[in-house]
């Protein structure tokens, strides 16, 4: 057994996204997902017929229905909708136990079986991504009561819920208030969410409005655009931190340190901390009254 | 200026939102929280976690069969993990009159990385917490990444370690306001319930 430790690698451009939509039953999660770009819905839950704007759909009864999916099968589509992710995991669980009964006990997975579930579910999503598809995972919402408070979370059985939290690049919940449906990505004390797109609460257009037809596709595009801006930020921040790591060991006096204060401030908390650490190493401390680093004994005098 | 660790604000948040793990579990009192914040009483699991963090902090690039630190031994899994060079970094920030400080395991660019050891992988526990929100805010970062290691005690001070599971969270528009509000609540609690010298006791624990 070996843990291989490597240095972090360069950030990559985001081309494919795994998004989770969750919400109470009957609010139109599948209909919303169908407004993604050229979607194919994998109907694990046998409920797609209720969607107002139903498009191409494959009903999935067994995992073998999707296990052999090929790039050619998905060529006409840009988005794959897994409806629902919880039911997909249930069907995958059944398949794992069917193949190896020792991986199940009383219908639930053993620890080894659960490892298999994680591995196969993650591989399935990566396979879809490798075909160049965005993936939308739909989940029902569960309300967990805590006294007077209600916490909204994914309604997925057992440990497999963790796989969805891990797989999700973005996670939004569909809610309704005063007849208006809204899609909320930010987490709150009472609800889970992932909002890498920094999106405000989004009003979902009515089914009859033309903007509805492409609504979720545009949401995915906005999230990708924002993530790619952040990728560029990440590249710049990594480069600047590396510059400080390379440069600071060569700085050995107060003038050298003070000359870098402005750049470190621009570089953010990490660069400031690296600078401060180096200053302390060479016997300097920050004199607030002078606004600069000085040798420790001079400060005391 | 009063100073608080992010971990103490999280302890306060958990205390306010306490839920029983099993029927009949007794709800922690104010005294229980004050004791947790002001007295350093690490459990065995926390000591093992600290030792694992120490090993990860010092780990060099390359292949490792096991880690040893603080008298603990960790049998490592077949897995790969990338770790940035900047490790164990502390940051400070001010939230409505409360100075808040926190130390993260690693930072790379605008990604903050935290290693967690646990007996059971429970992503909701991490996502619900306030720590990632404060850390992203304090470090001006965009993404928080947990490397979660499920550990199992094989014999005293010897643990097997599972392959890391990665969970991410991201900065969001309302995040800073959330931190300010929670910090203000914590400060109000601290002024009433924590001992008089806030610098000494808000930092402890």
CSV table of C-alpha atoms in Angstrom, one decimal:
chain,number,residue,atom,x,y,z
A,1,UNK,CA,0.0,0.0,0.0
A,2,UNK,CA,1.5,3.3,-1.0
A,3,UNK,CA,0.2,6.9,-0.8
A,4,UNK,CA,1.8,8.8,-3.7
A,5,UNK,CA,2.2,12.5,-2.9
A,6,UNK,CA,2.7,14.9,-5.7
A,7,UNK,CA,2.8,18.7,-6.1
A,8,UNK,CA,-0.5,20.4,-7.1
A,9,UNK,CA,-0.9,20.6,-10.9
A,10,UNK,CA,-1.9,23.5,-13.1
A,11,UNK,CA,-5.6,24.4,-13.0
A,12,UNK,CA,-7.6,23.3,-16.0
A,13,UNK,CA,-10.2,25.0,-18.1
A,14,UNK,CA,-13.7,23.9,-17.2
A,15,UNK,CA,-15.5,22.4,-20.2
A,16,UNK,CA,-17.9,20.0,-18.7
A,17,UNK,CA,-20.0,20.5,-15.6
A,18,UNK,CA,-21.8,18.2,-13.2
A,19,UNK,CA,-24.8,20.1,-11.7
A,20,UNK,CA,-27.3,18.9,-9.1
A,21,UNK,CA,-30.9,20.2,-9.0
A,22,UNK,CA,-32.9,19.2,-5.9
A,23,UNK,CA,-36.3,20.2,-4.7
A,24,UNK,CA,-39.6,18.9,-3.5
A,25,UNK,CA,-41.6,16.5,-5.7
A,26,UNK,CA,-43.9,18.1,-8.3
A,27,UNK,CA,-42.1,21.4,-8.7
A,28,UNK,CA,-40.8,20.7,-12.2
A,29,UNK,CA,-37.2,19.6,-11.7
A,30,UNK,CA,-37.2,17.3,-14.7
A,31,UNK,CA,-38.9,20.0,-16.8
A,32,UNK,CA,-36.3,22.5,-15.7
A,33,UNK,CA,-33.5,20.0,-16.6
A,34,UNK,CA,-35.0,19.6,-20.0
A,35,UNK,CA,-34.2,23.2,-20.7
A,36,UNK,CA,-30.4,22.4,-20.7
A,37,UNK,CA,-28.7,22.3,-24.1
A,38,UNK,CA,-29.8,19.3,-26.3
A,39,UNK,CA,-30.6,17.0,-23.4
A,40,UNK,CA,-31.0,13.2,-23.1
A,41,UNK,CA,-32.8,12.2,-19.9
A,42,UNK,CA,-31.9,8.8,-18.3
A,43,UNK,CA,-35.2,8.0,-16.6
A,44,UNK,CA,-34.2,5.9,-13.6
A,45,UNK,CA,-37.3,7.1,-11.6
A,46,UNK,CA,-39.9,6.3,-14.3
A,47,UNK,CA,-41.3,9.9,-13.9
A,48,UNK,CA,-40.2,11.8,-17.0
A,49,UNK,CA,-43.7,11.5,-18.6
A,50,UNK,CA,-44.8,14.1,-16.1
A,51,UNK,CA,-42.4,16.7,-17.5
A,52,UNK,CA,-44.3,19.5,-19.4
A,53,UNK,CA,-41.6,19.8,-22.1
A,54,UNK,CA,-40.4,16.2,-22.3
A,55,UNK,CA,-37.6,15.6,-24.8
A,56,UNK,CA,-35.5,12.5,-25.6
A,57,UNK,CA,-35.7,10.0,-22.8
A,58,UNK,CA,-34.3,6.6,-22.1
A,59,UNK,CA,-36.2,4.6,-19.5
A,60,UNK,CA,-33.6,2.7,-17.3
A,61,UNK,CA,-34.8,-0.5,-15.5
A,62,UNK,CA,-31.3,-2.0,-14.9
A,63,UNK,CA,-27.8,-0.7,-14.7
A,64,UNK,CA,-26.9,-2.7,-17.8
A,65,UNK,CA,-29.2,-0.3,-19.8
A,66,UNK,CA,-26.6,2.4,-19.3
A,67,UNK,CA,-23.4,0.5,-18.5
A,68,UNK,CA,-22.5,0.0,-22.1
A,69,UNK,CA,-23.3,3.5,-23.3
A,70,UNK,CA,-21.1,4.7,-26.1
A,71,UNK,CA,-20.0,8.1,-27.5
A,72,UNK,CA,-22.1,7.2,-30.6
A,73,UNK,CA,-25.2,6.7,-28.5
A,74,UNK,CA,-24.7,10.2,-27.0
A,75,UNK,CA,-23.5,12.0,-30.1
A,76,UNK,CA,-26.7,13.9,-30.8
A,77,UNK,CA,-26.8,15.3,-27.2
A,78,UNK,CA,-24.9,17.9,-25.2
A,79,UNK,CA,-26.3,17.2,-21.8
A,80,UNK,CA,-27.2,14.0,-20.0
A,81,UNK,CA,-29.8,14.2,-17.2
A,82,UNK,CA,-29.8,11.5,-14.5
A,83,UNK,CA,-33.3,11.5,-13.1
A,84,UNK,CA,-33.0,10.8,-10.2
A,85,UNK,CA,-29.5,10.4,-9.0
A,86,UNK,CA,-30.8,8.6,-5.9
A,87,UNK,CA,-32.7,6.1,-7.9
A,88,UNK,CA,-29.7,5.6,-10.2
A,89,UNK,CA,-27.6,4.8,-7.2
A,90,UNK,CA,-30.3,2.3,-6.0
A,91,UNK,CA,-30.2,0.6,-9.3
A,92,UNK,CA,-26.4,0.5,-9.3
A,93,UNK,CA,-26.5,-0.9,-5.8
A,94,UNK,CA,-28.8,-3.7,-7.0
A,95,UNK,CA,-26.4,-4.4,-9.9
A,96,UNK,CA,-23.4,-4.6,-7.5
A,97,UNK,CA,-25.1,-7.1,-5.3
A,98,UNK,CA,-26.4,-9.1,-8.3
A,99,UNK,CA,-22.8,-9.5,-9.6
A,100,UNK,CA,-21.3,-10.2,-6.2
A,101,UNK,CA,-23.8,-11.2,-3.5
A,102,UNK,CA,-21.0,-10.9,-0.9
A,103,UNK,CA,-21.1,-7.1,-1.5
A,104,UNK,CA,-24.6,-6.9,0.0
A,105,UNK,CA,-26.2,-7.7,3.2
A,106,UNK,CA,-30.0,-7.4,3.6
A,107,UNK,CA,-30.2,-5.4,0.5
A,108,UNK,CA,-27.7,-2.9,1.7
A,109,UNK,CA,-24.1,-2.7,0.6
A,110,UNK,CA,-21.2,-3.9,2.7
A,111,UNK,CA,-18.2,-1.7,3.1
A,112,UNK,CA,-16.5,-3.3,0.1
A,113,UNK,CA,-19.8,-3.0,-1.9
A,114,UNK,CA,-20.0,0.6,-1.0
A,115,UNK,CA,-16.4,1.1,-2.3
A,116,UNK,CA,-17.6,-0.5,-5.5
A,117,UNK,CA,-20.5,1.9,-5.7
A,118,UNK,CA,-18.3,4.9,-5.3
A,119,UNK,CA,-15.9,3.7,-7.9
A,120,UNK,CA,-18.5,2.8,-10.5
A,121,UNK,CA,-20.7,5.9,-10.0
A,122,UNK,CA,-17.7,8.2,-10.3
A,123,UNK,CA,-16.5,6.3,-13.3
A,124,UNK,CA,-19.9,6.6,-14.9
A,125,UNK,CA,-20.0,10.4,-14.5
A,126,UNK,CA,-16.4,10.6,-15.7
A,127,UNK,CA,-17.4,8.5,-18.7
A,128,UNK,CA,-20.2,10.9,-19.6
A,129,UNK,CA,-17.9,13.9,-19.1
A,130,UNK,CA,-15.2,12.2,-21.3
A,131,UNK,CA,-17.8,12.0,-24.0
A,132,UNK,CA,-18.0,15.8,-23.8
A,133,UNK,CA,-21.4,15.9,-22.0
A,134,UNK,CA,-22.6,18.1,-19.2
A,135,UNK,CA,-24.4,16.1,-16.5
A,136,UNK,CA,-27.4,17.2,-14.6
A,137,UNK,CA,-28.2,15.1,-11.5
A,138,UNK,CA,-31.7,15.5,-10.2
A,139,UNK,CA,-32.6,14.6,-6.6
A,140,UNK,CA,-35.6,14.9,-4.5
A,141,UNK,CA,-35.5,17.0,-1.4
A,142,UNK,CA,-35.7,15.8,2.2
A,143,UNK,CA,-36.7,18.0,5.1
A,144,UNK,CA,-34.9,17.3,8.3
A,145,UNK,CA,-36.6,18.8,11.3
A,146,UNK,CA,-34.5,20.4,14.1
A,147,UNK,CA,-37.0,21.9,16.6
A,148,UNK,CA,-38.7,24.7,14.8
A,149,UNK,CA,-36.1,24.7,12.0
A,150,UNK,CA,-36.2,22.7,8.8
A,151,UNK,CA,-33.0,21.7,6.9
A,152,UNK,CA,-33.4,21.0,3.2
A,153,UNK,CA,-31.1,18.4,1.8
A,154,UNK,CA,-30.8,15.7,-0.8
A,155,UNK,CA,-33.3,12.8,-0.4
A,156,UNK,CA,-30.9,10.0,-1.2
A,157,UNK,CA,-30.5,6.8,0.8
A,158,UNK,CA,-27.5,6.2,3.1
A,159,UNK,CA,-23.9,6.7,2.3
A,160,UNK,CA,-24.4,7.1,-1.5
A,161,UNK,CA,-25.6,10.6,-0.9
A,162,UNK,CA,-22.0,11.5,-0.3
A,163,UNK,CA,-21.1,10.5,-3.8
A,164,UNK,CA,-23.5,13.2,-5.1
A,165,UNK,CA,-22.1,15.9,-2.9
A,166,UNK,CA,-18.7,15.0,-4.1
A,167,UNK,CA,-19.6,14.8,-7.8
A,168,UNK,CA,-21.4,18.1,-7.8
A,169,UNK,CA,-19.6,21.1,-9.2
A,170,UNK,CA,-22.7,23.2,-8.6
A,171,UNK,CA,-25.8,22.4,-6.6
A,172,UNK,CA,-29.1,24.3,-6.7
A,173,UNK,CA,-32.4,23.9,-5.1
A,174,UNK,CA,-35.7,24.6,-6.8
A,175,UNK,CA,-38.2,26.3,-4.5
A,176,UNK,CA,-41.5,28.1,-4.9
A,177,UNK,CA,-42.8,31.2,-3.1
A,178,UNK,CA,-45.9,33.1,-4.0
A,179,UNK,CA,-46.3,31.1,-7.1
A,180,UNK,CA,-42.8,32.0,-8.4
A,181,UNK,CA,-40.3,29.2,-8.9
A,182,UNK,CA,-36.7,30.1,-8.0
A,183,UNK,CA,-33.4,28.3,-8.3
A,184,UNK,CA,-31.1,29.0,-5.4
A,185,UNK,CA,-27.4,27.9,-5.5
A,186,UNK,CA,-26.0,29.5,-2.4
A,187,UNK,CA,-26.1,27.4,0.8
A,188,UNK,CA,-27.8,28.7,3.9
A,189,UNK,CA,-28.1,27.5,7.5
A,190,UNK,CA,-31.2,25.6,6.4
A,191,UNK,CA,-30.2,24.3,3.0
A,192,UNK,CA,-27.2,22.8,1.1
A,193,UNK,CA,-25.9,24.4,-2.0
A,194,UNK,CA,-22.8,25.0,-4.2
A,195,UNK,CA,-22.6,28.3,-6.0
A,196,UNK,CA,-19.3,28.5,-7.8
A,197,UNK,CA,-21.0,30.6,-10.4
A,198,UNK,CA,-21.7,33.3,-7.8
A,199,UNK,CA,-25.3,33.4,-9.1
A,200,UNK,CA,-28.0,35.4,-7.4
A,201,UNK,CA,-31.4,33.8,-6.8
A,202,UNK,CA,-32.8,33.0,-10.2
A,203,UNK,CA,-36.5,33.3,-11.1
A,204,UNK,CA,-37.4,30.4,-13.3
A,205,UNK,CA,-39.5,31.6,-16.2
A,206,UNK,CA,-43.0,30.2,-16.6
A,207,UNK,CA,-43.3,27.1,-18.8
A,208,UNK,CA,-45.2,29.2,-21.4
A,209,UNK,CA,-42.5,31.9,-21.7
A,210,UNK,CA,-39.9,31.5,-24.6
A,211,UNK,CA,-37.0,32.1,-22.2
A,212,UNK,CA,-37.9,28.9,-20.3
A,213,UNK,CA,-36.8,26.8,-23.3
A,214,UNK,CA,-33.1,27.5,-22.8
A,215,UNK,CA,-33.1,28.5,-19.2
A,216,UNK,CA,-31.0,25.8,-17.6
A,217,UNK,CA,-28.6,25.7,-20.5
A,218,UNK,CA,-27.9,29.4,-19.9
A,219,UNK,CA,-27.4,28.7,-16.2
A,220,UNK,CA,-24.8,26.1,-17.0
A,221,UNK,CA,-23.1,28.4,-19.4
A,222,UNK,CA,-22.9,31.2,-16.7
A,223,UNK,CA,-21.4,28.8,-14.2
A,224,UNK,CA,-18.8,27.6,-16.7
A,225,UNK,CA,-17.9,31.1,-17.6
A,226,UNK,CA,-17.4,32.1,-14.0
A,227,UNK,CA,-15.4,29.0,-13.2
A,228,UNK,CA,-13.1,29.7,-16.1
A,229,UNK,CA,-12.6,33.3,-14.8
A,230,UNK,CA,-11.6,31.7,-11.5
A,231,UNK,CA,-9.3,29.3,-13.2
A,232,UNK,CA,-7.4,32.3,-14.6
A,233,UNK,CA,-7.4,33.9,-11.1
A,234,UNK,CA,-6.0,30.6,-9.8
A,235,UNK,CA,-3.2,30.6,-12.4
A,236,UNK,CA,-2.2,34.1,-11.5
A,237,UNK,CA,-2.4,33.5,-7.7
A,238,UNK,CA,-0.3,30.3,-8.0
A,239,UNK,CA,2.3,32.1,-10.1
A,240,UNK,CA,2.5,35.0,-7.6
A,241,UNK,CA,2.8,32.7,-4.6
A,242,UNK,CA,5.5,30.8,-6.4
A,243,UNK,CA,7.4,34.0,-7.1
A,244,UNK,CA,7.3,34.9,-3.4
A,245,UNK,CA,8.5,31.3,-2.5
A,246,UNK,CA,11.4,31.7,-4.9
A,247,UNK,CA,12.3,35.2,-4.1
A,248,UNK,CA,12.0,35.5,-0.3
A,249,UNK,CA,14.8,33.1,0.6
A,250,UNK,CA,17.2,35.5,-1.2
A,251,UNK,CA,15.9,38.5,0.9
A,252,UNK,CA,18.0,39.0,4.0
A,253,UNK,CA,17.4,42.5,5.3
A,254,UNK,CA,14.6,45.0,6.2
A,255,UNK,CA,15.0,47.0,3.0
A,256,UNK,CA,14.4,43.9,0.9
A,257,UNK,CA,11.4,42.9,2.9
A,258,UNK,CA,9.9,46.4,2.9
A,259,UNK,CA,10.4,46.7,-0.8
A,260,UNK,CA,8.1,43.7,-1.2
A,261,UNK,CA,5.3,44.8,1.1
A,262,UNK,CA,3.3,46.5,-1.6
A,263,UNK,CA,3.5,43.5,-3.9
A,264,UNK,CA,2.6,41.1,-1.1
A,265,UNK,CA,-0.5,43.2,-0.3
A,266,UNK,CA,-1.5,43.0,-3.9
A,267,UNK,CA,-0.9,39.2,-3.9
A,268,UNK,CA,-3.3,38.6,-1.0
A,269,UNK,CA,-3.2,36.8,2.3
A,270,UNK,CA,-0.9,34.0,1.4
A,271,UNK,CA,1.8,36.3,-0.1
A,272,UNK,CA,1.5,38.5,3.0
A,273,UNK,CA,1.9,35.5,5.3
A,274,UNK,CA,4.9,34.3,3.3
A,275,UNK,CA,6.5,37.7,3.6
A,276,UNK,CA,5.8,38.0,7.3
A,277,UNK,CA,7.2,34.6,8.0
A,278,UNK,CA,10.4,35.4,6.1
A,279,UNK,CA,10.7,38.7,8.0
A,280,UNK,CA,10.5,36.9,11.3
A,281,UNK,CA,13.1,34.4,10.2
A,282,UNK,CA,15.6,37.1,9.6
A,283,UNK,CA,14.9,38.9,12.9
A,284,UNK,CA,12.4,41.5,11.8
A,285,UNK,CA,9.1,42.6,13.2
A,286,UNK,CA,6.4,44.9,11.9
A,287,UNK,CA,6.5,48.4,13.5
A,288,UNK,CA,2.9,49.6,13.2
A,289,UNK,CA,3.8,53.3,14.0
A,290,UNK,CA,6.3,53.3,11.1
A,291,UNK,CA,4.3,51.1,8.9
A,292,UNK,CA,7.3,49.0,8.0
A,293,UNK,CA,9.5,46.0,9.1
A,294,UNK,CA,12.4,46.9,11.5
A,295,UNK,CA,15.0,44.8,13.2
A,296,UNK,CA,13.7,43.5,16.5
A,297,UNK,CA,16.2,45.1,18.8
A,298,UNK,CA,15.7,48.5,17.1
A,299,UNK,CA,12.0,48.2,17.7
A,300,UNK,CA,12.6,47.4,21.4
A,301,UNK,CA,14.9,50.4,21.7
B,1,UNK,CA,-9.8,43.6,20.4
B,2,UNK,CA,-11.4,40.2,21.3
B,3,UNK,CA,-9.9,37.3,19.3
B,4,UNK,CA,-11.6,34.0,18.4
B,5,UNK,CA,-10.6,30.9,16.6
B,6,UNK,CA,-12.7,29.7,13.7
B,7,UNK,CA,-12.9,26.4,15.4
B,8,UNK,CA,-14.5,28.0,18.5
B,9,UNK,CA,-17.1,29.8,16.4
B,10,UNK,CA,-17.9,26.4,14.8
B,11,UNK,CA,-18.3,24.9,18.2
B,12,UNK,CA,-20.7,27.7,19.1
B,13,UNK,CA,-22.6,27.2,15.8
B,14,UNK,CA,-22.9,23.4,16.4
B,15,UNK,CA,-24.1,24.1,20.0
B,16,UNK,CA,-26.8,26.5,18.8
B,17,UNK,CA,-27.9,24.0,16.1
B,18,UNK,CA,-27.5,20.9,18.2
B,19,UNK,CA,-29.4,17.8,17.2
B,20,UNK,CA,-29.4,14.5,19.0
B,21,UNK,CA,-27.5,11.7,17.3
B,22,UNK,CA,-29.7,9.2,19.1
B,23,UNK,CA,-32.8,9.2,21.2
B,24,UNK,CA,-32.3,10.3,24.7
B,25,UNK,CA,-29.0,12.1,24.1
B,26,UNK,CA,-28.6,14.9,26.5
B,27,UNK,CA,-28.4,18.4,25.0
B,28,UNK,CA,-25.1,20.2,25.9
B,29,UNK,CA,-25.4,23.1,28.3
B,30,UNK,CA,-23.9,26.5,28.2
B,31,UNK,CA,-21.3,25.2,30.7
B,32,UNK,CA,-20.4,22.4,28.3
B,33,UNK,CA,-19.7,24.8,25.5
B,34,UNK,CA,-17.7,27.2,27.7
B,35,UNK,CA,-15.6,24.2,28.9
B,36,UNK,CA,-15.0,23.1,25.3
B,37,UNK,CA,-13.9,26.5,24.3
B,38,UNK,CA,-11.7,27.4,27.3
B,39,UNK,CA,-10.2,24.0,28.3
B,40,UNK,CA,-8.0,21.9,26.0
B,41,UNK,CA,-9.3,18.4,26.4
B,42,UNK,CA,-8.6,16.5,23.2
B,43,UNK,CA,-10.2,13.2,22.7
B,44,UNK,CA,-8.2,10.2,21.4
B,45,UNK,CA,-9.7,10.7,17.9
B,46,UNK,CA,-8.5,14.4,18.0
B,47,UNK,CA,-5.0,13.4,19.1
B,48,UNK,CA,-4.8,10.9,16.3
B,49,UNK,CA,-6.1,13.6,13.9
B,50,UNK,CA,-3.5,16.0,15.1
B,51,UNK,CA,-0.8,13.4,14.6
B,52,UNK,CA,-2.0,12.7,11.1
B,53,UNK,CA,-2.0,16.4,10.2
B,54,UNK,CA,1.5,16.7,11.5
B,55,UNK,CA,2.6,13.9,9.2
B,56,UNK,CA,0.8,15.4,6.3
B,57,UNK,CA,2.4,18.8,7.0
B,58,UNK,CA,5.9,17.3,6.9
B,59,UNK,CA,5.3,14.8,4.1
B,60,UNK,CA,7.6,15.1,1.1
B,61,UNK,CA,6.7,14.3,-2.5
B,62,UNK,CA,7.1,10.6,-3.2
B,63,UNK,CA,5.6,7.3,-2.2
B,64,UNK,CA,4.8,6.6,1.5
B,65,UNK,CA,3.8,3.2,3.0
B,66,UNK,CA,3.1,4.7,6.4
B,67,UNK,CA,3.4,7.9,8.4
B,68,UNK,CA,4.6,8.3,12.0
B,69,UNK,CA,4.0,11.4,14.1
B,70,UNK,CA,3.5,12.2,17.8
B,71,UNK,CA,3.8,8.5,18.7
B,72,UNK,CA,1.1,7.4,16.2
B,73,UNK,CA,1.5,5.2,13.2
B,74,UNK,CA,-0.7,5.4,10.1
B,75,UNK,CA,-0.9,2.6,7.5
B,76,UNK,CA,-1.5,4.4,4.2
B,77,UNK,CA,-3.7,3.3,1.3
B,78,UNK,CA,-3.0,2.8,-2.4
B,79,UNK,CA,-3.8,6.2,-3.6
B,80,UNK,CA,-2.4,9.5,-5.0
B,81,UNK,CA,-2.9,13.0,-3.6
B,82,UNK,CA,-1.4,16.3,-4.7
B,83,UNK,CA,-0.3,18.6,-2.0
B,84,UNK,CA,0.8,22.2,-2.4
B,85,UNK,CA,4.0,23.5,-1.0
B,86,UNK,CA,2.4,26.1,1.2
B,87,UNK,CA,1.2,24.3,4.3
B,88,UNK,CA,-0.1,25.2,7.8
B,89,UNK,CA,-0.9,28.8,7.2
B,90,UNK,CA,-2.7,31.1,9.6
B,91,UNK,CA,-4.8,34.2,8.7
B,92,UNK,CA,-6.6,36.9,10.6
B,93,UNK,CA,-9.7,39.0,9.9
B,94,UNK,CA,-12.0,41.3,11.7
B,95,UNK,CA,-15.8,40.8,11.8
B,96,UNK,CA,-17.8,43.5,13.5
B,97,UNK,CA,-15.4,44.0,16.3
B,98,UNK,CA,-14.3,40.4,16.7
B,99,UNK,CA,-10.8,39.4,15.4
B,100,UNK,CA,-11.1,35.9,13.9
B,101,UNK,CA,-8.1,33.6,13.2
B,102,UNK,CA,-7.8,30.3,11.6
B,103,UNK,CA,-5.1,28.0,10.3
B,104,UNK,CA,-5.5,25.8,7.3
B,105,UNK,CA,-3.6,22.7,6.2
B,106,UNK,CA,-2.5,24.0,2.8
B,107,UNK,CA,-3.1,26.7,0.3
B,108,UNK,CA,-2.5,26.7,-3.4
B,109,UNK,CA,-3.4,29.9,-5.3
B,110,UNK,CA,-7.0,30.5,-4.4
B,111,UNK,CA,-7.8,27.0,-3.2
B,112,UNK,CA,-7.7,26.2,0.5
B,113,UNK,CA,-7.1,22.6,1.5
B,114,UNK,CA,-8.1,20.9,4.7
B,115,UNK,CA,-7.3,17.3,5.7
B,116,UNK,CA,-9.9,15.6,7.9
B,117,UNK,CA,-9.7,12.2,9.6
B,118,UNK,CA,-13.0,10.7,10.5
B,119,UNK,CA,-14.5,7.3,11.4
B,120,UNK,CA,-17.3,7.9,8.9
B,121,UNK,CA,-17.6,9.9,5.7
B,122,UNK,CA,-20.4,12.4,6.3
B,123,UNK,CA,-20.1,15.3,3.8
B,124,UNK,CA,-23.1,17.1,5.2
B,125,UNK,CA,-21.3,17.6,8.5
B,126,UNK,CA,-18.5,19.5,6.6
B,127,UNK,CA,-20.7,21.4,4.3
B,128,UNK,CA,-23.0,22.6,7.1
B,129,UNK,CA,-20.1,24.0,9.1
B,130,UNK,CA,-18.9,27.6,9.1
B,131,UNK,CA,-15.2,26.8,9.0
B,132,UNK,CA,-14.9,26.6,5.2
B,133,UNK,CA,-16.8,29.9,4.9
B,134,UNK,CA,-14.5,31.8,7.3
B,135,UNK,CA,-11.4,30.2,5.7
B,136,UNK,CA,-12.4,31.2,2.2
B,137,UNK,CA,-13.1,34.7,3.5
B,138,UNK,CA,-9.9,35.1,5.5
B,139,UNK,CA,-7.7,33.8,2.7
B,140,UNK,CA,-9.5,35.6,-0.1
B,141,UNK,CA,-9.9,32.1,-1.7
B,142,UNK,CA,-12.5,30.8,-4.1
B,143,UNK,CA,-12.6,27.1,-3.5
B,144,UNK,CA,-12.3,25.0,-0.3
B,145,UNK,CA,-11.2,21.4,-0.7
B,146,UNK,CA,-11.5,18.7,1.9
B,147,UNK,CA,-9.3,15.6,1.7
B,148,UNK,CA,-11.3,13.3,3.9
B,149,UNK,CA,-9.5,10.2,5.2
B,150,UNK,CA,-11.6,7.5,6.9
B,151,UNK,CA,-9.4,6.0,9.6
B,152,UNK,CA,-9.8,2.9,11.7
B,153,UNK,CA,-7.9,2.0,14.9
B,154,UNK,CA,-6.1,-1.3,14.4
B,155,UNK,CA,-4.4,-1.3,17.8
B,156,UNK,CA,-3.6,1.5,20.2
B,157,UNK,CA,-2.0,4.4,18.3
B,158,UNK,CA,-2.0,2.5,15.0
B,159,UNK,CA,-4.5,3.4,12.4
B,160,UNK,CA,-5.4,2.2,8.9
B,161,UNK,CA,-6.2,5.1,6.5
B,162,UNK,CA,-8.5,4.9,3.6
B,163,UNK,CA,-7.9,6.6,0.2
B,164,UNK,CA,-8.8,10.3,0.5
B,165,UNK,CA,-12.2,11.4,-0.7
B,166,UNK,CA,-12.4,14.9,-2.0
B,167,UNK,CA,-15.2,17.2,-1.3
B,168,UNK,CA,-15.4,20.8,-2.5
B,169,UNK,CA,-17.2,24.0,-1.5
B,170,UNK,CA,-17.1,27.4,-3.1
B,171,UNK,CA,-17.2,31.1,-2.2
B,172,UNK,CA,-20.8,32.5,-2.7
B,173,UNK,CA,-22.2,36.0,-2.7
B,174,UNK,CA,-23.7,36.0,0.7
B,175,UNK,CA,-20.7,34.3,2.4
B,176,UNK,CA,-19.0,37.3,4.0
B,177,UNK,CA,-22.3,38.6,5.5
B,178,UNK,CA,-23.0,35.1,6.9
B,179,UNK,CA,-19.5,35.2,8.6
B,180,UNK,CA,-20.1,38.7,10.0
B,181,UNK,CA,-23.5,37.7,11.4
B,182,UNK,CA,-22.2,34.5,13.0
B,183,UNK,CA,-19.2,36.3,14.4
B,184,UNK,CA,-21.4,38.9,16.0
B,185,UNK,CA,-23.6,36.2,17.6
B,186,UNK,CA,-20.5,34.5,18.9
B,187,UNK,CA,-19.1,37.7,20.3
B,188,UNK,CA,-22.4,38.5,22.1
B,189,UNK,CA,-22.3,34.9,23.6
B,190,UNK,CA,-18.7,35.3,24.6
B,191,UNK,CA,-19.3,38.6,26.3
B,192,UNK,CA,-21.9,37.0,28.5
B,193,UNK,CA,-20.5,33.5,29.1
B,194,UNK,CA,-16.8,33.4,28.6
B,195,UNK,CA,-14.3,34.6,31.3
B,196,UNK,CA,-13.4,38.2,31.6
B,197,UNK,CA,-10.1,38.4,29.7
B,198,UNK,CA,-11.4,37.8,26.2
B,199,UNK,CA,-7.9,37.6,24.6
B,200,UNK,CA,-6.9,34.7,26.8
B,201,UNK,CA,-10.1,32.7,26.7
B,202,UNK,CA,-11.5,33.3,23.3
B,203,UNK,CA,-8.3,32.0,21.9
B,204,UNK,CA,-8.1,28.9,24.1
B,205,UNK,CA,-9.3,25.5,23.1
